[in-house]
Coordinates of N, CA and C in Angstrom, one line a residue:
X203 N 66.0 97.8 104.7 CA 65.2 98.1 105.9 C 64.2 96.9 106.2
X204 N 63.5 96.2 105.3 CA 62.3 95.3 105.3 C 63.4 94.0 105.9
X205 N 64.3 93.5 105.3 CA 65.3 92.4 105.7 C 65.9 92.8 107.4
X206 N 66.4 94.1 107.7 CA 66.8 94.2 108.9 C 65.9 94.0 110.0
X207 N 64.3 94.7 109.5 CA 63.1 94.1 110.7 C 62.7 92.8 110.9
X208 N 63.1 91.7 110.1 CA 62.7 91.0 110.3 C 64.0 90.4 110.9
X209 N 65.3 90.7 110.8 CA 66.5 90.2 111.7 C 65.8 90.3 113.3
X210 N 65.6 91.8 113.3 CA 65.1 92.0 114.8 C 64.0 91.3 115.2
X211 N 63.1 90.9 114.6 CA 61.7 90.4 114.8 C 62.6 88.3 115.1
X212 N 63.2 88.2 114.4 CA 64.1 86.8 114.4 C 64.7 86.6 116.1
X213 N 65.6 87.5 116.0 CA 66.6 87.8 117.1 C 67.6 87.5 116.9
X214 N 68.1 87.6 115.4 CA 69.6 87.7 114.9 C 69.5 87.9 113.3
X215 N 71.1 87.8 112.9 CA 71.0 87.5 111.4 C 70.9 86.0 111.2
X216 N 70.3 86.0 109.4 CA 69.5 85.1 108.8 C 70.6 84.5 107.7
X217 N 70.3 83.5 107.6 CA 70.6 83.1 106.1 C 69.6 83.5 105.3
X218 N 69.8 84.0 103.5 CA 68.6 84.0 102.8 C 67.7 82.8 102.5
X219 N 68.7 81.7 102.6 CA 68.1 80.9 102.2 C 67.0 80.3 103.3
X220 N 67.0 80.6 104.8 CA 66.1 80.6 105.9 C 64.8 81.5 105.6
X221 N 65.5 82.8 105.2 CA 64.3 84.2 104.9 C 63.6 83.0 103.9
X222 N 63.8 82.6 102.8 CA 63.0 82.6 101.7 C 62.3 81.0 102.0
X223 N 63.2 79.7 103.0 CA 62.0 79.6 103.1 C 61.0 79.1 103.8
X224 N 61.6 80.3 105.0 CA 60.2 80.3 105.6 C 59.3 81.7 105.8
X225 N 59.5 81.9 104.5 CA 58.6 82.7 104.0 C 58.5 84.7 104.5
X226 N 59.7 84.6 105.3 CA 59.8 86.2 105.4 C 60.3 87.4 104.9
X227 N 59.8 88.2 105.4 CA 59.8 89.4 104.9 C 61.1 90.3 104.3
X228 N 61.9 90.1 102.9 CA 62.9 90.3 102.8 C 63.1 91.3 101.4
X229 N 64.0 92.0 101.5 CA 64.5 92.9 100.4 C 65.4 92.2 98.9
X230 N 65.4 91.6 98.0 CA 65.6 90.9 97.3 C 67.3 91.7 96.7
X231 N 68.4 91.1 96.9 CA 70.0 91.6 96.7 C 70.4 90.9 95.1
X232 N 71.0 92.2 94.6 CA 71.5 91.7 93.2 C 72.6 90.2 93.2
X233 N 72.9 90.0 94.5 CA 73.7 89.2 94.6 C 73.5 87.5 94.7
X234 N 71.3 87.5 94.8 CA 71.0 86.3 95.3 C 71.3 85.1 94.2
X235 N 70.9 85.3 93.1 CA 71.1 84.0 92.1 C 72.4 83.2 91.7
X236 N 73.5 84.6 92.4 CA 75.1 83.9 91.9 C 75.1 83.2 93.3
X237 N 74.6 83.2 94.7 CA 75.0 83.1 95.7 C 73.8 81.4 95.9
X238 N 73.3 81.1 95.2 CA 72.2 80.1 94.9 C 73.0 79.2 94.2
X239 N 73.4 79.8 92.6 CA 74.5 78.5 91.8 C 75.7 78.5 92.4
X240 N 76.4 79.4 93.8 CA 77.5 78.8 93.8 C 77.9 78.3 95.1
X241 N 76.1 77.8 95.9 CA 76.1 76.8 96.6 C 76.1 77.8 98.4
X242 N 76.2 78.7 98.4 CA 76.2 79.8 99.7 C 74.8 80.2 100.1
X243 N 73.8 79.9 99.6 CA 72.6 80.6 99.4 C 71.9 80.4 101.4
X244 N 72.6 79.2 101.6 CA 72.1 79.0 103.1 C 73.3 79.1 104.2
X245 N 74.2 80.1 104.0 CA 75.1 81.0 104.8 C 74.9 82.5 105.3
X246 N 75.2 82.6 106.5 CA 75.2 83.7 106.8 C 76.8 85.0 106.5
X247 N 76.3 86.1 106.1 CA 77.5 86.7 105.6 C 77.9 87.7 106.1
X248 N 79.4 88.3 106.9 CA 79.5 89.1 107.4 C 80.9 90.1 106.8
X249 N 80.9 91.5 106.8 CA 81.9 92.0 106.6 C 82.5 92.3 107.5
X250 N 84.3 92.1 107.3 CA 85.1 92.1 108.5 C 85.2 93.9 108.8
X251 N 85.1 94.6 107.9 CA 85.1 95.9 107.9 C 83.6 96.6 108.1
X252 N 83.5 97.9 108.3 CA 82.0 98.8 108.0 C 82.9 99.7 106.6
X253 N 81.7 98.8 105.4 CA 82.4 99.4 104.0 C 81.9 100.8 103.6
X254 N 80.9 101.0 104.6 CA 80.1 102.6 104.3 C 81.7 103.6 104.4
X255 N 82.3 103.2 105.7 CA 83.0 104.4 106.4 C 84.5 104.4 106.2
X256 N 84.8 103.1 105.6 CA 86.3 102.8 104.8 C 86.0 103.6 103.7
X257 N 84.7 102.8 102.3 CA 85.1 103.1 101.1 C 84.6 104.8 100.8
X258 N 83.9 105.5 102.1 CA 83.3 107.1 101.9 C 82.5 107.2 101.1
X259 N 81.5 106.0 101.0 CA 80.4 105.7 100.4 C 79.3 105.2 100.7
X260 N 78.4 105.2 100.2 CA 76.9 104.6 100.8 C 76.9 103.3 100.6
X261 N 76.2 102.3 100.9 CA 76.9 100.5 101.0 C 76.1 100.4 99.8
X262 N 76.3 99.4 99.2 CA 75.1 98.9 98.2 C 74.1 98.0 98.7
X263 N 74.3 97.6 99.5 CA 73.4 96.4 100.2 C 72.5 97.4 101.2
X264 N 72.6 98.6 101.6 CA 71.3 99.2 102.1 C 72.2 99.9 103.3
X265 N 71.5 101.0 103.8 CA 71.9 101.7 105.0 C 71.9 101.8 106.6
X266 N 71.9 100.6 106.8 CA 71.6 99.7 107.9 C 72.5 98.6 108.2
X267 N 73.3 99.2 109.1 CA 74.6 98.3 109.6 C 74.4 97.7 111.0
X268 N 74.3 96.2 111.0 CA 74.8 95.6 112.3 C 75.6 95.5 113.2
X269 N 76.5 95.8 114.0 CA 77.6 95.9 114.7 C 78.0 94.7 115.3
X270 N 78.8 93.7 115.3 CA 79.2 93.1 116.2 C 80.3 92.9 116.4
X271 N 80.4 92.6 117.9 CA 82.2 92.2 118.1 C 82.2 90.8 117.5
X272 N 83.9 90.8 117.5 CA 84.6 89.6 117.2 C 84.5 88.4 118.0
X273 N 84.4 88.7 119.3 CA 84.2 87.6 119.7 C 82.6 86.7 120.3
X274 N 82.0 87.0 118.8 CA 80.7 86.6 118.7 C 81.4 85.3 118.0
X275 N 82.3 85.3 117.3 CA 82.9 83.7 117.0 C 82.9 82.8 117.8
X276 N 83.4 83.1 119.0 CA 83.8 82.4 119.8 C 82.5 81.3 120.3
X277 N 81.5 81.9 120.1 CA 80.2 81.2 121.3 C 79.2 80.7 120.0
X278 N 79.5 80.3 119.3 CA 78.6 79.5 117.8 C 78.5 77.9 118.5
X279 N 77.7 77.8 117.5 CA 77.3 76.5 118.1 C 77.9 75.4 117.3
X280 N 78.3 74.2 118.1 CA 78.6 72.9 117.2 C 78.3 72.7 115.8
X281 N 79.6 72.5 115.1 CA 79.5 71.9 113.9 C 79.2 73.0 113.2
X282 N 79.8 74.1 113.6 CA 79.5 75.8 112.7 C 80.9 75.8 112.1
X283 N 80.4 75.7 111.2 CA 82.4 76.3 109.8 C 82.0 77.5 109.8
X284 N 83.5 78.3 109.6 CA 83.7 80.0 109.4 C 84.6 79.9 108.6
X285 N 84.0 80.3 107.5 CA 85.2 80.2 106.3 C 85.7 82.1 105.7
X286 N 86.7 82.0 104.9 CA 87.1 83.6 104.8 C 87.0 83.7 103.2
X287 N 86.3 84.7 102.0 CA 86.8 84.6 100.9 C 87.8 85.2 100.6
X288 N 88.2 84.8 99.2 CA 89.0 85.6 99.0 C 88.7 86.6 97.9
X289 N 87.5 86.5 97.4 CA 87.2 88.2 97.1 C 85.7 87.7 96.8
X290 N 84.8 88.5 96.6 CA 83.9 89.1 97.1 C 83.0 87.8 95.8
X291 N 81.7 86.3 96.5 CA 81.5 85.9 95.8 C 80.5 86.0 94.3
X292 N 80.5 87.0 94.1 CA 79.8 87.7 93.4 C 80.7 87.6 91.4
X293 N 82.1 87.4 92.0 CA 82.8 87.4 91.1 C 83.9 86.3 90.8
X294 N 83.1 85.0 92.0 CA 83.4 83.8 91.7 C 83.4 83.0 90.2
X295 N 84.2 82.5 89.2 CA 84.0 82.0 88.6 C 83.2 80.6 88.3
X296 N 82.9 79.8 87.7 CA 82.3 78.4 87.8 C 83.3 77.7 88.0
X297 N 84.8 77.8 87.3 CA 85.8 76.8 87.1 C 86.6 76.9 88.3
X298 N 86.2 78.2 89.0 CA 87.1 78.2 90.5 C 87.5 77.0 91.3
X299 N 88.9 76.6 92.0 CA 88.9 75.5 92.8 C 88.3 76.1 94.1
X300 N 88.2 75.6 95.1 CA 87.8 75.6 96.5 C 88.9 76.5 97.0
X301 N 90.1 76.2 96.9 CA 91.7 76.8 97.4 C 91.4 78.5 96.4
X302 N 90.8 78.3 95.1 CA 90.8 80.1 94.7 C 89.6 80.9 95.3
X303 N 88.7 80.3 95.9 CA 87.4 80.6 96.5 C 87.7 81.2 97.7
X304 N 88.4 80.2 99.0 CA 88.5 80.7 100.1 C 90.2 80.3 100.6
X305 N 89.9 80.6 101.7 CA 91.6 80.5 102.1 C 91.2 79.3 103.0
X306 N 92.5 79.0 103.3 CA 92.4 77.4 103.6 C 93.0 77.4 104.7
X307 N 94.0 78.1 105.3 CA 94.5 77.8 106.9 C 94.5 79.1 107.0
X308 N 94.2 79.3 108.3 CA 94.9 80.3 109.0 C 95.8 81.5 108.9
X309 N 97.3 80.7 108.5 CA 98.9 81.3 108.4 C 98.2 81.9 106.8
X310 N 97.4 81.4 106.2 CA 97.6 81.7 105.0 C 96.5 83.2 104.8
X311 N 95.7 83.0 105.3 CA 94.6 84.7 106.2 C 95.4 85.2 106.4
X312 N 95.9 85.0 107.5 CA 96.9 86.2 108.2 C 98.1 86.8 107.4
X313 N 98.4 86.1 106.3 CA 98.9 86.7 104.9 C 98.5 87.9 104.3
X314 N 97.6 87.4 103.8 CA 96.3 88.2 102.7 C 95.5 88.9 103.3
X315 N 95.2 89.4 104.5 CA 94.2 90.0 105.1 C 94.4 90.6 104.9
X316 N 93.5 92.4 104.5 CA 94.3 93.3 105.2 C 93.1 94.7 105.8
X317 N 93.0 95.2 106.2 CA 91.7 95.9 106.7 C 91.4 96.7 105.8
X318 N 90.1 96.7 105.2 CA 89.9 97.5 104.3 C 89.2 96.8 103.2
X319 N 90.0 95.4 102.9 CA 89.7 94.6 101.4 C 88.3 93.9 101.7
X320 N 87.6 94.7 100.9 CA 85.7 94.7 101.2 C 85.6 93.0 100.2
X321 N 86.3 92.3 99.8 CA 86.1 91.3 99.2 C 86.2 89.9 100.1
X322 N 87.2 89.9 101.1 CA 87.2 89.2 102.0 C 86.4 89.1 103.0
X323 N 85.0 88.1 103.0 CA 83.7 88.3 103.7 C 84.0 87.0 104.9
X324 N 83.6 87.2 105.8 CA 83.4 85.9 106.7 C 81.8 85.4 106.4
X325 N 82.0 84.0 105.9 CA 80.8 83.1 105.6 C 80.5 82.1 106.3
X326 N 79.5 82.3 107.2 CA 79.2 81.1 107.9 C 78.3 80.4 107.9
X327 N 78.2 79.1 108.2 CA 77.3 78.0 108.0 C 77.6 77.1 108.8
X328 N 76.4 77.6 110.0 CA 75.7 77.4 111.0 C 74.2 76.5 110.9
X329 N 74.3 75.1 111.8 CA 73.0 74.4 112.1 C 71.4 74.8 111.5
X330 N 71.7 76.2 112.6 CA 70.2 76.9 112.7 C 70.4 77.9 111.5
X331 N 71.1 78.4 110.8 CA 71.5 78.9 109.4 C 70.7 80.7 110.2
X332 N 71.3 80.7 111.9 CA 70.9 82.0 113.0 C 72.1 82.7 113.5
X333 N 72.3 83.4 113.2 CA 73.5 84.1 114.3 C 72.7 85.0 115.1
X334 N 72.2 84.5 116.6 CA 72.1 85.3 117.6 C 72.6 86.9 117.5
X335 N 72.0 87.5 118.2 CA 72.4 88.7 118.8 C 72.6 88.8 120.3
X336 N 74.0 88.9 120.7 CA 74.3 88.4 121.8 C 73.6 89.3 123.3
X337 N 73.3 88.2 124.1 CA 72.6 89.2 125.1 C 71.2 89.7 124.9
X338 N 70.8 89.1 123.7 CA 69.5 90.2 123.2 C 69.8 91.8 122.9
X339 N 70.8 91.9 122.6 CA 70.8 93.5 122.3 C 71.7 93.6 121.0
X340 N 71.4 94.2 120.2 CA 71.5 94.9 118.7 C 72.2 96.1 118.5
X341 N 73.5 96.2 117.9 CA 73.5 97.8 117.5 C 73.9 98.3 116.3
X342 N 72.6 99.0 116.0 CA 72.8 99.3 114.1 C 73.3 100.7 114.6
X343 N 73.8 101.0 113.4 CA 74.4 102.5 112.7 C 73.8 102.5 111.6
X344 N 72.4 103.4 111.3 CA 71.5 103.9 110.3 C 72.2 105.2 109.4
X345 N 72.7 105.4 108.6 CA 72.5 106.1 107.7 C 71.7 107.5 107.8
X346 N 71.7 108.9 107.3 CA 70.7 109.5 108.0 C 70.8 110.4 105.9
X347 N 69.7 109.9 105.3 CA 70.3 110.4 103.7 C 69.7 111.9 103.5
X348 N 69.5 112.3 104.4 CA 68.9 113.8 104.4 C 67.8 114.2 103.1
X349 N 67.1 113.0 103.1 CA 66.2 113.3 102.0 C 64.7 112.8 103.0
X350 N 63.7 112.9 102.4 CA 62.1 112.6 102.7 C 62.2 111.6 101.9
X351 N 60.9 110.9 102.4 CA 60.0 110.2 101.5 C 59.3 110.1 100.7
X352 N 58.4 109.7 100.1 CA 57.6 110.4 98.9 C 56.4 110.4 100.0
X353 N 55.9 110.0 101.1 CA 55.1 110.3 102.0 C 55.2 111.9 102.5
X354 N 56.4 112.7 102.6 CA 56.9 113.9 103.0 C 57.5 113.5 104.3
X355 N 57.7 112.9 104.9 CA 58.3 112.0 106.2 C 59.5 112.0 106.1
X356 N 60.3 112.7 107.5 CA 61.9 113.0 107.2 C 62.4 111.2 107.1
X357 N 63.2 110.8 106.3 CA 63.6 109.5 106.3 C 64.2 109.3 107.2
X358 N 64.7 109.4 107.7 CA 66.0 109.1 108.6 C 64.9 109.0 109.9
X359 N 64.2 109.5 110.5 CA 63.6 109.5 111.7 C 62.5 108.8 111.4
X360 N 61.9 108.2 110.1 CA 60.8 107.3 109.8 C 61.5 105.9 109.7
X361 N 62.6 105.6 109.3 CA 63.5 104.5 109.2 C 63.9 104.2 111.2
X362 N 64.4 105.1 111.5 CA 64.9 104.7 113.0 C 63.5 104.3 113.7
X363 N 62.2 104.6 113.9 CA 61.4 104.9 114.2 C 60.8 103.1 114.2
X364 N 60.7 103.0 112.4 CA 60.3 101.6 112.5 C 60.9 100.7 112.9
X365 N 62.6 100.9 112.9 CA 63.3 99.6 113.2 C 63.3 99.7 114.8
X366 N 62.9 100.5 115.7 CA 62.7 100.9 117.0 C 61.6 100.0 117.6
X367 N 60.4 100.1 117.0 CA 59.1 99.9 117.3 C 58.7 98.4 116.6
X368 N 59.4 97.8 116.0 CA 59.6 96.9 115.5 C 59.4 95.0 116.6
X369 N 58.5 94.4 116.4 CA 58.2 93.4 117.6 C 59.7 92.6 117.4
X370 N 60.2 92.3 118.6 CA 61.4 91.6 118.2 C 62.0 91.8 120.0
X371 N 62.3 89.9 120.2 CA 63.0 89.8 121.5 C 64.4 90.4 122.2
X372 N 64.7 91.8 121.0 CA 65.8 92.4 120.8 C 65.9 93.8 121.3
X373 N 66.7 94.1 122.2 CA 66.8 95.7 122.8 C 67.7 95.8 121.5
X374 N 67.5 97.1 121.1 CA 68.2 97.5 119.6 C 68.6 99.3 120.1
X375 N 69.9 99.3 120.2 CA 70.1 100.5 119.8 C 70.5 100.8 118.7
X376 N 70.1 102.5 118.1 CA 70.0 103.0 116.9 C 71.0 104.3 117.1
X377 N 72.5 104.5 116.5 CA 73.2 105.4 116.6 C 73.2 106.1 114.8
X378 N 72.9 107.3 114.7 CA 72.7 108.3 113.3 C 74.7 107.6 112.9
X379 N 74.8 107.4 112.1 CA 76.3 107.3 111.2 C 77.0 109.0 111.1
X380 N 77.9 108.9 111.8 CA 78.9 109.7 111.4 C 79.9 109.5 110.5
X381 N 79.5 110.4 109.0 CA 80.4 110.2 108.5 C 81.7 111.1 108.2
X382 N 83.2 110.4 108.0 CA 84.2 110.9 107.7 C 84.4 112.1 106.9
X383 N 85.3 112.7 106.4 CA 85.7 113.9 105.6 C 85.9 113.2 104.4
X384 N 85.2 113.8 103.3 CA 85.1 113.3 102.5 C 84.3 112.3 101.6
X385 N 83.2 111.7 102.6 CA 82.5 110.8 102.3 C 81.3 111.1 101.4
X386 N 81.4 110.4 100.2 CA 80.4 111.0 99.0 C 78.9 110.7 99.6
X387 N 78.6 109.6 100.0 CA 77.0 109.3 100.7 C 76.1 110.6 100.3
X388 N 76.4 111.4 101.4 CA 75.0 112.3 100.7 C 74.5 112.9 99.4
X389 N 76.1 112.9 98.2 CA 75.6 113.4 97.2 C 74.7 111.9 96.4
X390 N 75.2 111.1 96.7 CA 74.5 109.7 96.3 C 73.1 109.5 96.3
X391 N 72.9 110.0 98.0 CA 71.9 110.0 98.2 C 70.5 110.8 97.2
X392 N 71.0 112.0 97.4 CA 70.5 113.3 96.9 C 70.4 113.1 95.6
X393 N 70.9 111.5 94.7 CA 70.9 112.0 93.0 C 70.0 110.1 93.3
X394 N 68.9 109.6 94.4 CA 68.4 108.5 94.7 C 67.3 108.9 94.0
X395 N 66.2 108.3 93.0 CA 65.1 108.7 92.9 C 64.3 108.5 94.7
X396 N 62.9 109.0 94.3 CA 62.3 109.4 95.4 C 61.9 107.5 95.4
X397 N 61.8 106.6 94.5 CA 61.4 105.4 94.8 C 62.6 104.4 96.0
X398 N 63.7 105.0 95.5 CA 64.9 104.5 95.9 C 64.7 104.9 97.1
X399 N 64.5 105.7 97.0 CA 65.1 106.3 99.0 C 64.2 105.4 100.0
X400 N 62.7 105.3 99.3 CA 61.4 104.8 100.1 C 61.7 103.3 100.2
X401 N 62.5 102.4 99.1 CA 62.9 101.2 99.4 C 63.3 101.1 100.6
X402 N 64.6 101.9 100.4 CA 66.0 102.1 101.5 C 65.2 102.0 102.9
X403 N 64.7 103.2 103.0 CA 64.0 103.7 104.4 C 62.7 103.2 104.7
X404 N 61.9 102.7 104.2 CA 60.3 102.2 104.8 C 60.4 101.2 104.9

């Protein structure tokens, strides 16, 4: 939540390595220190899928999904690489080549792709280390974990509420997540200490 207001307050996504340093306001990812030694730390990162609604689970990175079309590629600015992993760098090795890291042409993506595989991230590294939100307009898909706060404050409508009212040169709409048949989320939720949930949502 704390990292996505400050996207809106920005007027896009960030690199962490921008958040941290210029000093804003950000939620700290189990993922930052491998993403530091293996040289990505000032890339922006995007999943080609929504992994909440594929994997029928709650994301690990927080309940707060950005939306964007595809052809936000198209309009980046000079000298912006888009590169593809090939699985998720978290579980990059040190001895990896460049060729086991990412894919390297095109013909060779369109191989290996396949919708669904939450390991294959688009990594970009961009100038401004900013991906705009096109138009000035935003649209998340919030999570709704049917739990309170430890304030007593229904979460779901204290979380939409702030990222609403939030200063930011961004019209933001806020759509509640509909999830599929099947999807474990709320029991996840429901077994969140009360600290967890207040992370998530405040």
């Amino acid at each position: 939540m704390t990292t996505s207001r400050t996207f809106l307050q920005q007027g896009g996504l960030l690199s962490r390595g921008f958040v941290e340093d210029h000093g804003l306001n950000h939620t700290a990812q189990f993922s930052d220190q491998s993403d530091k030694t293996n040289g990505i730390w000032h890339r922006i990162f995007l999943d080609h899928v929504d992994i909440h609604d594929r994997a029928r689970e709650k994301n690990l990175y927080g309940p707060v999904l950005f939306q964007f079309d595809l052809n936000i590629l198209l309009t980046l600015a000079a000298r912006t690489e888009i590169l593809v992993t090939r699985k998720n760098p978290v579980h990059w090795n040190e001895r990896d080549s460049d060729s086991e890291r990412w894919f390297r042409t095109k013909d060779e993506l369109a191989r290996h792709i396949r919708f669904g595989d939450f390991g294959k991230m688009l990594v970009i590294k961009t100038p401004s280390e900013k991906l705009d939100f096109p138009n000035r307009k935003a649209l998340i898909i919030l999570d709704d974990p049917q739990r309170k706060l430890s304030s007593g404050e229904n979460a779901y409508t204290h979380a939409k509420n702030r990222l609403t009212t939030t200063a930011s040169p961004v019209n933001a709409s806020i759509e509640r997540r509909e999830c599929r048949k099947g999807c474990s989320c709320a029991k996840e939720y429901d077994e969140d200490t009360n600290e967890e949930i207040d992370v998530y949502f405040t």
